[in-house]
Amino acid sequence: MKQYYQKEIETASREQLKAWQDERLVRQVRHVWDNVPYYRKKMEEKGLTPEDIKSTGDLYKLPFLSKADLRDAYPYGLLAVPLEDCVRIQSTSGTTGKRVVAFYTQADIDIWEDCCARAICAVGGTKKDVCQVSYGYGLFTGGPGLNGGSHKVGCLTIPTSSGNTERQIMFIRDLSATILCCTPSYAAYIGETMKSMGLGPDDIPLKAGIFGAEAWSEEMRRDIETTMGIKAYDIYGLTEISGPGVAFECSEQSGMHINEDHFIAEIIDPDTGEVLPEGTQGELVFSSITKSAFPLLRYRTRDITTLTRKPCSCGRTHVKMTKPRGRTDDMLIIRGVNVFPSQIETVLLNHGYAANYQIIVDRVHNSDTLDVQVEMTPEMFTDNLGEISQRQEALVDGLRSMLGLAAKVTLVEPKTIARSEGKAVRVIDKRKI
Ligand code: DLL
């Protein structure tokens, strides 16, 4: 399967990509310098003028932007065009502090939707497909982004948004949806609801899913693929940089191609800010080189990943990022040990559980505690206490060898942990409450 939306761009030579990036970066730095006093001041503080940035080789000289800058500059401080040239805002789902508001001109929306269209074509989507968009619509970028991409490909688009799970399944079946777009946790919930309605993979016409907006494990991918009888592809993005489609998976299903004609990616050491060589894990940083309304340079995403430019069998030449392990701010430090929720998910799914779990962290007598509550599946459900405690011990052992930590595991009855229709909330950290 070699399907592209913009073949010339997606398979351009590395030299061509570099030439585009060099030229666009220089232009973007000038645009930001001329129009965003907030960033100009940051450049001046480093003794920089636009003339110092002659190519991507000079990118490292530019100052970083972080979420704190976006909050400081809220709402208009990073806007680089007159407000009357903007046609849309979107906003992050942030729960703390001020929301981040991103602005788009019509041309910015076109770029964003092109990126989503590339993602849909990469999973085999064509105008013959029926694409059900079950990401939330509204301020969240998931629904609007994939909706726009689906139109560009020419798919029949079903804008269900999230929620009303039985109706989602009804539309999938009645309107023969072939591509489903939603968060992986919602895909798992839709799969679970299908099962409880007595439906198996052969009862639904879906062939592919485009799942992102949150970290999810390979084990969860396999689970969803089996339950729905589809190929499940990852998609990545963030509101500050545009929305979904900053990077997307291809037929190889091993990492996501970053749309490098629009976004330059770097990996830095999150503690020192130093740029790390290709293949090293670190914090992902993006510079957006084609957008005009909200053109962030060197934006620190806090997502932890690795980049690779090894040739890909799909023919795309754009750099690939591995599945983000999580965010630096999602990483839990428990008794001095770094723990990502996705590591816990891997252990649970490898032991036959579904991704219905909650991680509760607390501090008792000055020592951190880690309590993992996980639902038994209906098949394993029992009230035999001996069996339950054996199962719990097996998970405690599994978690100890994955994390090097003693956790408490509590098995709970099926359907007692809240399901998610959007981004799942897996961690309750009582130390911060
Ligand atoms: O989540 C955009 C999006 C919508 C992406 C639909 C994919 C599909 P925000 O709400 O601004 O935007 O959240 C961005 O979500 O920095 C990551 O931490 C996380 N994230 C997004 N995609 C993935 C992914 C949308 N595939 C933040 N894997 C990002 C892991 C992801 N984390």
Tab-separated table of C-alpha atoms and ligand atoms in Angstrom:
chain	number	residue	atom	x	y	z
A	1	MET	CA	0.000	0.000	0.000
A	2	LYS	CA	1.695	3.202	-1.157
A	3	GLN	CA	-0.816	5.939	-0.965
A	4	TYR	CA	0.175	9.542	-0.713
A	5	TYR	CA	-1.757	12.766	-0.588
A	6	GLN	CA	1.098	14.966	-1.821
A	7	LYS	CA	3.530	12.444	-3.250
A	8	GLU	CA	6.202	14.891	-4.449
A	9	ILE	CA	6.449	16.443	-1.015
A	10	GLU	CA	6.094	13.272	1.038
A	11	THR	CA	8.791	11.460	-0.917
A	12	ALA	CA	11.068	14.451	-1.667
A	13	SER	CA	14.805	13.888	-1.383
A	14	ARG	CA	16.474	14.833	1.893
A	15	GLU	CA	18.362	17.592	0.014
A	16	GLN	CA	15.108	19.040	-1.257
A	17	LEU	CA	13.569	18.916	2.221
A	18	LYS	CA	16.586	20.676	3.696
A	19	ALA	CA	16.409	23.356	1.001
A	20	TRP	CA	12.720	23.972	1.785
A	21	GLN	CA	13.414	24.088	5.499
A	22	ASP	CA	16.356	26.484	5.146
A	23	GLU	CA	14.422	28.924	3.033
A	24	ARG	CA	11.218	28.739	5.080
A	25	LEU	CA	12.989	29.060	8.419
A	26	VAL	CA	14.801	32.224	7.332
A	27	ARG	CA	11.506	33.688	6.121
A	28	GLN	CA	9.658	32.663	9.279
A	29	VAL	CA	12.261	34.162	11.614
A	30	ARG	CA	11.933	37.458	9.757
A	31	HIS	CA	8.104	37.265	9.963
A	32	VAL	CA	8.206	36.628	13.703
A	33	TRP	CA	10.844	39.335	14.322
A	34	ASP	CA	8.767	41.882	12.427
A	35	ASN	CA	5.405	40.968	13.940
A	36	VAL	CA	5.793	39.375	17.385
A	37	PRO	CA	7.395	41.811	19.857
A	38	TYR	CA	7.330	39.101	22.541
A	39	TYR	CA	9.641	36.816	20.561
A	40	ARG	CA	11.715	39.677	19.184
A	41	LYS	CA	12.529	40.628	22.773
A	42	LYS	CA	13.574	37.045	23.499
A	43	MET	CA	15.864	37.115	20.471
A	44	GLU	CA	17.302	40.479	21.494
A	45	GLU	CA	18.038	39.124	24.965
A	46	LYS	CA	20.225	36.526	23.252
A	47	GLY	CA	21.854	39.186	21.084
A	48	LEU	CA	20.261	37.798	17.935
A	49	THR	CA	18.884	39.473	14.832
A	50	PRO	CA	17.211	37.712	11.874
A	51	GLU	CA	20.516	37.944	9.935
A	52	ASP	CA	22.032	35.441	12.383
A	53	ILE	CA	19.698	32.707	11.123
A	54	LYS	CA	20.855	31.703	7.652
A	55	SER	CA	19.772	28.055	7.591
A	56	THR	CA	18.526	25.202	9.777
A	57	GLY	CA	22.126	24.902	10.994
A	58	ASP	CA	21.523	28.108	12.991
A	59	LEU	CA	18.278	26.929	14.561
A	60	TYR	CA	20.009	26.032	17.835
A	61	LYS	CA	20.777	29.717	18.427
A	62	LEU	CA	17.116	30.701	18.720
A	63	PRO	CA	15.430	30.933	22.131
A	64	PHE	CA	12.922	28.269	23.200
A	65	LEU	CA	9.255	28.890	23.740
A	66	SER	CA	7.400	26.943	26.404
A	67	LYS	CA	3.871	26.610	27.682
A	68	ALA	CA	4.708	29.298	30.254
A	69	ASP	CA	5.426	31.767	27.422
A	70	LEU	CA	2.086	30.924	25.851
A	71	ARG	CA	0.348	31.606	29.134
A	72	ASP	CA	2.263	34.875	29.615
A	73	ALA	CA	1.383	36.022	26.142
A	74	TYR	CA	-2.293	34.969	26.385
A	75	PRO	CA	-4.338	35.717	24.384
A	76	TYR	CA	-2.783	37.831	21.589
A	77	GLY	CA	0.890	38.166	22.531
A	78	LEU	CA	2.193	35.622	19.997
A	79	LEU	CA	-0.174	36.493	17.196
A	80	ALA	CA	1.824	37.407	14.068
A	81	VAL	CA	-0.872	38.712	11.715
A	82	PRO	CA	-3.708	41.227	12.158
A	83	LEU	CA	-6.601	39.607	13.988
A	84	GLU	CA	-8.867	40.353	11.017
A	85	ASP	CA	-6.791	37.922	8.914
A	86	CYS	CA	-7.591	35.052	11.304
A	87	VAL	CA	-10.579	32.828	10.694
A	88	ARG	CA	-10.447	30.357	13.618
A	89	ILE	CA	-9.147	29.688	17.082
A	90	GLN	CA	-8.641	26.309	18.742
A	91	SER	CA	-7.605	25.705	22.312
A	92	THR	CA	-5.836	23.061	24.369
A	93	SER	CA	-7.626	20.867	26.825
A	94	GLY	CA	-5.254	22.117	29.568
A	95	THR	CA	-6.675	21.766	33.024
A	96	THR	CA	-4.246	23.981	34.891
A	97	GLY	CA	-3.693	27.692	34.489
A	98	LYS	CA	-4.853	29.620	31.466
A	99	ARG	CA	-5.826	27.734	28.363
A	100	VAL	CA	-3.609	28.098	25.335
A	101	VAL	CA	-5.361	29.696	22.395
A	102	ALA	CA	-3.978	29.165	18.885
A	103	PHE	CA	-4.994	31.290	15.896
A	104	TYR	CA	-5.314	30.262	12.246
A	105	THR	CA	-5.597	32.083	8.943
A	106	GLN	CA	-7.410	30.236	6.159
A	107	ALA	CA	-3.999	29.292	4.715
A	108	ASP	CA	-2.944	27.879	8.119
A	109	ILE	CA	-6.086	25.744	8.205
A	110	ASP	CA	-5.313	24.500	4.708
A	111	ILE	CA	-1.837	23.403	5.803
A	112	TRP	CA	-3.244	21.670	8.870
A	113	GLU	CA	-5.937	19.866	6.890
A	114	ASP	CA	-3.377	18.821	4.249
A	115	CYS	CA	-1.365	17.199	7.039
A	116	CYS	CA	-4.443	15.301	8.218
A	117	ALA	CA	-5.223	14.307	4.625
A	118	ARG	CA	-1.699	12.848	4.352
A	119	ALA	CA	-2.426	10.784	7.467
A	120	ILE	CA	-5.681	9.448	6.023
A	121	CYS	CA	-4.055	8.523	2.689
A	122	ALA	CA	-1.209	6.825	4.561
A	123	VAL	CA	-3.659	4.324	6.070
A	124	GLY	CA	-5.082	3.593	2.622
A	125	GLY	CA	-7.875	6.186	2.618
A	126	THR	CA	-9.302	7.315	-0.736
A	127	LYS	CA	-12.442	9.117	-1.868
A	128	LYS	CA	-14.196	5.740	-1.796
A	129	ASP	CA	-13.812	5.552	1.972
A	130	VAL	CA	-16.266	6.488	4.662
A	131	CYS	CA	-14.457	8.185	7.504
A	132	GLN	CA	-16.126	8.437	10.903
A	133	VAL	CA	-14.613	11.200	13.024
A	134	SER	CA	-15.266	10.385	16.672
A	135	TYR	CA	-12.784	12.833	18.176
A	136	GLY	CA	-14.420	15.705	20.017
A	137	TYR	CA	-15.404	18.703	17.901
A	138	GLY	CA	-15.124	22.235	19.229
A	139	LEU	CA	-12.110	23.870	20.818
A	140	PHE	CA	-10.261	20.518	20.771
A	141	THR	CA	-8.398	20.114	17.476
A	142	GLY	CA	-9.088	16.378	16.988
A	143	GLY	CA	-12.549	16.618	15.392
A	144	PRO	CA	-12.033	19.717	13.214
A	145	GLY	CA	-8.576	18.576	12.005
A	146	LEU	CA	-9.533	15.105	10.856
A	147	ASN	CA	-12.853	16.352	9.535
A	148	GLY	CA	-10.976	18.782	7.273
A	149	GLY	CA	-8.455	16.128	6.222
A	150	SER	CA	-11.226	13.692	5.389
A	151	HIS	CA	-12.929	16.296	3.163
A	152	LYS	CA	-9.652	16.962	1.372
A	153	VAL	CA	-9.214	13.274	0.590
A	154	GLY	CA	-12.814	13.186	-0.580
A	155	CYS	CA	-14.011	10.565	1.905
A	156	LEU	CA	-17.633	10.606	2.934
A	157	THR	CA	-17.204	12.145	6.389
A	158	ILE	CA	-19.378	11.211	9.367
A	159	PRO	CA	-18.851	13.919	12.006
A	160	THR	CA	-20.204	11.980	14.988
A	161	SER	CA	-17.853	13.661	17.502
A	162	SER	CA	-17.288	11.628	20.672
A	163	GLY	CA	-19.891	10.054	22.920
A	164	ASN	CA	-23.093	8.054	22.518
A	165	THR	CA	-21.146	4.874	21.910
A	166	GLU	CA	-23.969	2.638	20.741
A	167	ARG	CA	-24.911	5.238	18.145
A	168	GLN	CA	-21.276	5.303	16.994
A	169	ILE	CA	-21.488	1.575	16.347
A	170	MET	CA	-24.832	1.952	14.616
A	171	PHE	CA	-23.378	4.532	12.203
A	172	ILE	CA	-20.279	2.425	11.572
A	173	ARG	CA	-22.531	-0.458	10.556
A	174	ASP	CA	-25.385	1.369	8.796
A	175	LEU	CA	-23.189	3.760	6.810
A	176	SER	CA	-20.364	1.258	6.243
A	177	ALA	CA	-17.612	3.339	7.839
A	178	THR	CA	-14.188	2.058	6.780
A	179	ILE	CA	-11.948	4.435	8.755
A	180	LEU	CA	-12.485	5.388	12.394
A	181	CYS	CA	-10.759	8.399	13.965
A	182	CYS	CA	-10.791	8.766	17.777
A	183	THR	CA	-8.555	8.488	20.812
A	184	PRO	CA	-7.161	4.992	21.442
A	185	SER	CA	-8.957	4.836	24.784
A	186	TYR	CA	-12.243	5.626	23.069
A	187	ALA	CA	-11.497	3.018	20.380
A	188	ALA	CA	-11.013	0.454	23.155
A	189	TYR	CA	-14.313	1.516	24.706
A	190	ILE	CA	-16.123	1.258	21.361
A	191	GLY	CA	-14.581	-2.226	20.959
A	192	GLU	CA	-15.742	-3.245	24.416
A	193	THR	CA	-19.262	-1.976	23.701
A	194	MET	CA	-19.286	-3.915	20.417
A	195	LYS	CA	-18.440	-7.079	22.300
A	196	SER	CA	-21.178	-6.495	24.838
A	197	MET	CA	-23.635	-6.033	21.944
A	198	GLY	CA	-22.528	-9.450	20.669
A	199	LEU	CA	-20.639	-7.978	17.689
A	200	GLY	CA	-17.305	-9.309	16.460
A	201	PRO	CA	-14.779	-7.976	13.930
A	202	ASP	CA	-16.701	-9.462	11.005
A	203	ASP	CA	-19.825	-7.547	11.928
A	204	ILE	CA	-18.291	-4.145	11.227
A	205	PRO	CA	-16.914	-2.812	7.925
A	206	LEU	CA	-14.013	-0.830	9.427
A	207	LYS	CA	-10.539	-1.478	7.980
A	208	ALA	CA	-8.390	1.162	9.662
A	209	GLY	CA	-8.286	3.409	12.690
A	210	ILE	CA	-6.395	6.685	13.163
A	211	PHE	CA	-5.864	6.944	16.875
A	212	GLY	CA	-3.931	9.571	18.798
A	213	ALA	CA	-4.029	12.541	21.175
A	214	GLU	CA	-2.703	10.429	24.057
A	215	ALA	CA	0.056	7.928	24.743
A	216	TRP	CA	-0.880	4.301	24.050
A	217	SER	CA	1.098	1.105	24.107
A	218	GLU	CA	1.805	-1.464	21.360
A	219	GLU	CA	-0.165	-3.943	23.476
A	220	MET	CA	-3.197	-1.682	23.307
A	221	ARG	CA	-2.756	-1.418	19.544
A	222	ARG	CA	-2.863	-5.216	19.234
A	223	ASP	CA	-5.940	-5.421	21.455
A	224	ILE	CA	-7.892	-2.872	19.411
A	225	GLU	CA	-6.785	-4.456	16.125
A	226	THR	CA	-8.064	-7.863	17.214
A	227	THR	CA	-11.346	-6.661	18.669
A	228	MET	CA	-12.245	-4.558	15.642
A	229	GLY	CA	-10.478	-6.520	12.903
A	230	ILE	CA	-8.653	-3.392	11.692
A	231	LYS	CA	-5.175	-1.906	11.381
A	232	ALA	CA	-4.689	0.722	14.072
A	233	TYR	CA	-2.425	3.667	13.190
A	234	ASP	CA	-0.998	6.334	15.446
A	235	ILE	CA	-1.325	10.065	14.810
A	236	TYR	CA	0.355	12.837	16.759
A	237	GLY	CA	-0.042	16.551	17.084
A	238	LEU	CA	-0.615	19.452	19.423
A	239	THR	CA	-2.768	22.555	19.346
A	240	GLU	CA	0.166	24.943	19.668
A	241	ILE	CA	1.710	23.637	16.435
A	242	SER	CA	-1.638	23.129	14.598
A	243	GLY	CA	-3.411	20.003	15.856
A	244	PRO	CA	-3.472	16.353	14.759
A	245	GLY	CA	-1.324	15.488	11.750
A	246	VAL	CA	1.976	17.032	12.810
A	247	ALA	CA	3.128	13.403	12.468
A	248	PHE	CA	1.372	10.229	11.355
A	249	GLU	CA	1.994	6.535	10.899
A	250	CYS	CA	2.300	4.786	7.541
A	251	SER	CA	1.885	1.148	6.482
A	252	GLU	CA	5.043	0.193	8.436
A	253	GLN	CA	3.303	1.064	11.713
A	254	SER	CA	6.632	1.783	13.314
A	255	GLY	CA	6.860	5.425	14.206
A	256	MET	CA	5.271	8.532	12.759
A	257	HIS	CA	6.521	10.645	9.847
A	258	ILE	CA	6.786	14.296	10.855
A	259	ASN	CA	5.575	16.675	8.134
A	260	GLU	CA	8.985	18.235	7.764
A	261	ASP	CA	8.055	20.636	5.008
A	262	HIS	CA	5.977	22.458	7.657
A	263	PHE	CA	7.608	21.621	10.986
A	264	ILE	CA	11.269	21.268	11.942
A	265	ALA	CA	11.793	18.776	14.762
A	266	GLU	CA	14.681	18.686	17.234
A	267	ILE	CA	15.352	16.521	20.274
A	268	ILE	CA	16.821	18.233	23.309
A	269	ASP	CA	17.954	17.264	26.753
A	270	PRO	CA	15.010	18.458	28.881
A	271	ASP	CA	17.325	19.507	31.709
A	272	THR	CA	20.054	21.377	29.811
A	273	GLY	CA	18.282	22.356	26.576
A	274	GLU	CA	21.200	20.934	24.597
A	275	VAL	CA	20.342	19.500	21.145
A	276	LEU	CA	20.845	15.719	21.117
A	277	PRO	CA	22.060	13.590	18.188
A	278	GLU	CA	19.629	11.570	16.062
A	279	GLY	CA	18.515	8.370	17.756
A	280	THR	CA	18.793	9.741	21.298
A	281	GLN	CA	15.688	9.927	23.439
A	282	GLY	CA	14.734	13.376	24.677
A	283	GLU	CA	12.207	16.188	24.536
A	284	LEU	CA	10.670	17.015	21.184
A	285	VAL	CA	10.897	20.642	20.043
A	286	PHE	CA	9.077	22.056	17.014
A	287	SER	CA	9.547	25.100	14.831
A	288	SER	CA	6.626	25.828	12.604
A	289	ILE	CA	7.945	27.249	9.314
A	290	THR	CA	4.904	27.765	7.102
A	291	LYS	CA	2.067	28.931	9.361
A	292	SER	CA	1.509	32.658	9.524
A	293	ALA	CA	-0.932	33.481	12.368
A	294	PHE	CA	0.661	31.546	15.232
A	295	PRO	CA	4.175	30.648	14.136
A	296	LEU	CA	5.947	29.152	17.130
A	297	LEU	CA	9.718	28.726	16.911
A	298	ARG	CA	11.510	26.128	19.022
A	299	TYR	CA	8.413	25.224	21.012
A	300	ARG	CA	9.123	22.717	23.782
A	301	THR	CA	6.433	20.040	23.623
A	302	ARG	CA	7.489	18.167	26.799
A	303	ASP	CA	6.857	14.931	24.852
A	304	ILE	CA	9.595	12.332	25.150
A	305	THR	CA	10.531	10.574	21.927
A	306	THR	CA	13.339	9.632	19.511
A	307	LEU	CA	13.872	10.646	15.873
A	308	THR	CA	15.122	8.448	13.045
A	309	ARG	CA	15.829	9.126	9.383
A	310	LYS	CA	16.311	5.478	8.411
A	311	PRO	CA	14.643	4.829	5.019
A	312	CYS	CA	11.035	3.686	5.372
A	313	SER	CA	9.443	0.999	3.193
A	314	CYS	CA	6.477	3.294	2.486
A	315	GLY	CA	8.713	5.544	0.408
A	316	ARG	CA	8.252	8.624	2.591
A	317	THR	CA	11.462	10.449	3.348
A	318	HIS	CA	10.286	12.577	6.256
A	319	VAL	CA	11.882	11.900	9.629
A	320	LYS	CA	10.055	9.486	11.943
A	321	MET	CA	9.391	9.899	15.662
A	322	THR	CA	8.831	6.900	17.886
A	323	LYS	CA	5.602	6.642	19.858
A	324	PRO	CA	5.948	9.259	22.602
A	325	ARG	CA	6.595	7.537	25.899
A	326	GLY	CA	4.623	10.216	27.621
A	327	ARG	CA	5.218	13.792	28.610
A	328	THR	CA	7.912	15.007	30.946
A	329	ASP	CA	5.080	16.295	33.108
A	330	ASP	CA	3.244	12.913	33.030
A	331	MET	CA	6.298	11.114	34.280
A	332	LEU	CA	5.800	10.099	37.879
A	333	ILE	CA	8.723	10.066	40.232
A	334	ILE	CA	7.949	7.435	42.819
A	335	ARG	CA	10.485	6.868	45.553
A	336	GLY	CA	13.062	8.358	43.192
A	337	VAL	CA	12.191	6.042	40.297
A	338	ASN	CA	10.896	7.464	36.978
A	339	VAL	CA	7.624	5.820	35.968
A	340	PHE	CA	5.600	6.416	32.820
A	341	PRO	CA	1.933	5.317	32.934
A	342	SER	CA	2.492	3.618	29.548
A	343	GLN	CA	4.948	1.174	31.205
A	344	ILE	CA	2.248	0.117	33.646
A	345	GLU	CA	-0.202	-0.273	30.761
A	346	THR	CA	2.231	-2.604	28.986
A	347	VAL	CA	2.449	-4.904	32.029
A	348	LEU	CA	-1.332	-5.004	32.497
A	349	LEU	CA	-2.096	-5.795	28.867
A	350	ASN	CA	0.645	-8.430	28.724
A	351	HIS	CA	-1.139	-10.155	31.610
A	352	GLY	CA	-4.417	-10.282	29.667
A	353	TYR	CA	-6.151	-7.229	31.142
A	354	ALA	CA	-7.778	-4.485	29.066
A	355	ALA	CA	-6.696	-0.858	29.333
A	356	ASN	CA	-9.170	-0.114	32.107
A	357	TYR	CA	-6.977	0.958	34.972
A	358	GLN	CA	-6.189	3.801	37.266
A	359	ILE	CA	-2.923	4.705	38.919
A	360	ILE	CA	-3.165	6.269	42.354
A	361	VAL	CA	-0.064	7.826	43.833
A	362	ASP	CA	0.061	9.084	47.387
A	363	ARG	CA	2.539	9.831	50.148
A	364	VAL	CA	2.155	8.003	53.443
A	365	HIS	CA	4.615	8.627	56.304
A	366	ASN	CA	6.930	10.481	53.918
A	367	SER	CA	7.101	7.575	51.511
A	368	ASP	CA	5.465	7.440	48.066
A	369	THR	CA	2.890	4.756	47.410
A	370	LEU	CA	1.822	3.394	44.029
A	371	ASP	CA	-1.570	1.740	43.839
A	372	VAL	CA	-2.671	0.262	40.528
A	373	GLN	CA	-6.367	-0.503	40.272
A	374	VAL	CA	-7.234	-2.672	37.329
A	375	GLU	CA	-10.484	-4.181	36.171
A	376	MET	CA	-10.796	-7.901	35.724
A	377	THR	CA	-12.158	-8.718	32.272
A	378	PRO	CA	-15.609	-10.382	32.258
A	379	GLU	CA	-13.888	-13.698	31.299
A	380	MET	CA	-11.558	-13.672	34.301
A	381	PHE	CA	-14.077	-12.286	36.771
A	382	THR	CA	-14.362	-14.457	39.886
A	383	ASP	CA	-15.122	-14.078	43.565
A	384	ASN	CA	-12.633	-16.786	44.469
A	385	LEU	CA	-10.350	-14.837	46.809
A	386	GLY	CA	-7.420	-17.235	46.357
A	387	GLU	CA	-7.505	-16.786	42.614
A	388	ILE	CA	-7.789	-13.009	42.913
A	389	SER	CA	-4.813	-12.799	45.222
A	390	GLN	CA	-2.754	-15.013	42.883
A	391	ARG	CA	-3.581	-12.728	39.994
A	392	GLN	CA	-2.683	-9.659	42.048
A	393	GLU	CA	0.653	-11.162	43.014
A	394	ALA	CA	1.444	-11.963	39.384
A	395	LEU	CA	0.859	-8.306	38.509
A	396	VAL	CA	2.932	-7.073	41.458
A	397	ASP	CA	5.807	-9.240	40.149
A	398	GLY	CA	5.323	-7.994	36.591
A	399	LEU	CA	5.320	-4.364	37.724
A	400	ARG	CA	8.382	-4.915	39.901
A	401	SER	CA	10.394	-6.266	37.001
A	402	MET	CA	9.232	-3.482	34.634
A	403	LEU	CA	9.631	-0.569	37.051
A	404	GLY	CA	11.967	-1.832	39.753
A	405	LEU	CA	9.345	-0.774	42.300
A	406	ALA	CA	6.910	-2.466	44.664
A	407	ALA	CA	3.371	-1.477	43.738
A	408	LYS	CA	0.094	-2.392	45.342
A	409	VAL	CA	-2.357	-3.963	42.903
A	410	THR	CA	-6.097	-4.034	43.456
A	411	LEU	CA	-8.288	-6.013	41.082
A	412	VAL	CA	-11.731	-4.542	40.742
A	413	GLU	CA	-14.951	-5.796	39.155
A	414	PRO	CA	-15.560	-5.329	35.433
A	415	LYS	CA	-17.038	-1.958	34.411
A	416	THR	CA	-16.203	-0.122	37.619
A	417	ILE	CA	-13.506	2.201	36.260
A	418	ALA	CA	-14.843	5.168	34.272
A	419	ARG	CA	-14.446	4.846	30.487
A	420	SER	CA	-13.112	7.689	28.378
A	421	GLU	CA	-14.651	9.160	25.234
A	422	GLY	CA	-11.671	11.479	24.757
A	423	LYS	CA	-8.287	11.547	26.470
A	424	ALA	CA	-8.248	9.068	29.350
A	425	VAL	CA	-7.253	10.268	32.816
A	426	ARG	CA	-5.134	7.417	34.152
A	427	VAL	CA	-3.304	8.983	37.071
A	428	ILE	CA	-4.557	10.429	40.326
A	429	ASP	CA	-1.596	11.950	42.105
A	430	LYS	CA	-2.806	12.729	45.617
A	431	ARG	CA	0.613	14.159	46.527
A	432	LYS	CA	-0.288	17.229	44.462
A	433	ILE	CA	-3.794	17.669	45.829
B	1	DLL	O1	-4.181	16.062	21.227
B	1	DLL	C1	-4.071	16.917	18.977
B	1	DLL	C2	-4.469	15.590	18.441
B	1	DLL	C3	-5.805	15.326	18.210
B	1	DLL	C4	-3.509	14.646	18.125
B	1	DLL	C5	-6.176	14.104	17.676
B	1	DLL	C6	-3.857	13.426	17.579
B	1	DLL	C7	-5.206	13.154	17.338
B	1	DLL	P1	-3.599	18.740	22.446
B	1	DLL	O2	-4.918	18.571	23.099
B	1	DLL	O3	-3.026	20.113	22.357
B	1	DLL	O4	-3.672	18.268	20.934
B	1	DLL	O5	-2.592	17.776	23.153
B	1	DLL	C8	-1.279	17.618	22.669
B	1	DLL	O6	-1.236	15.318	23.412
B	1	DLL	O7	1.765	17.244	23.351
B	1	DLL	C9	1.076	14.899	23.514
B	1	DLL	O8	1.463	14.978	24.867
B	1	DLL	C10	-0.287	14.249	23.428
B	1	DLL	N1	-0.392	13.459	22.200
B	1	DLL	C11	-0.958	13.812	21.031
B	1	DLL	N2	-0.888	12.795	20.147
B	1	DLL	C12	-0.239	11.779	20.773
B	1	DLL	C13	0.165	10.454	20.402
B	1	DLL	C14	-3.997	17.008	20.485
B	1	DLL	N3	-0.120	9.933	19.207
B	1	DLL	C15	-0.553	16.579	23.465
B	1	DLL	N4	0.837	9.718	21.318
B	1	DLL	C16	0.831	16.288	22.939
B	1	DLL	C17	1.133	10.215	22.542
B	1	DLL	C18	0.088	12.210	22.077
B	1	DLL	N5	0.769	11.435	22.951
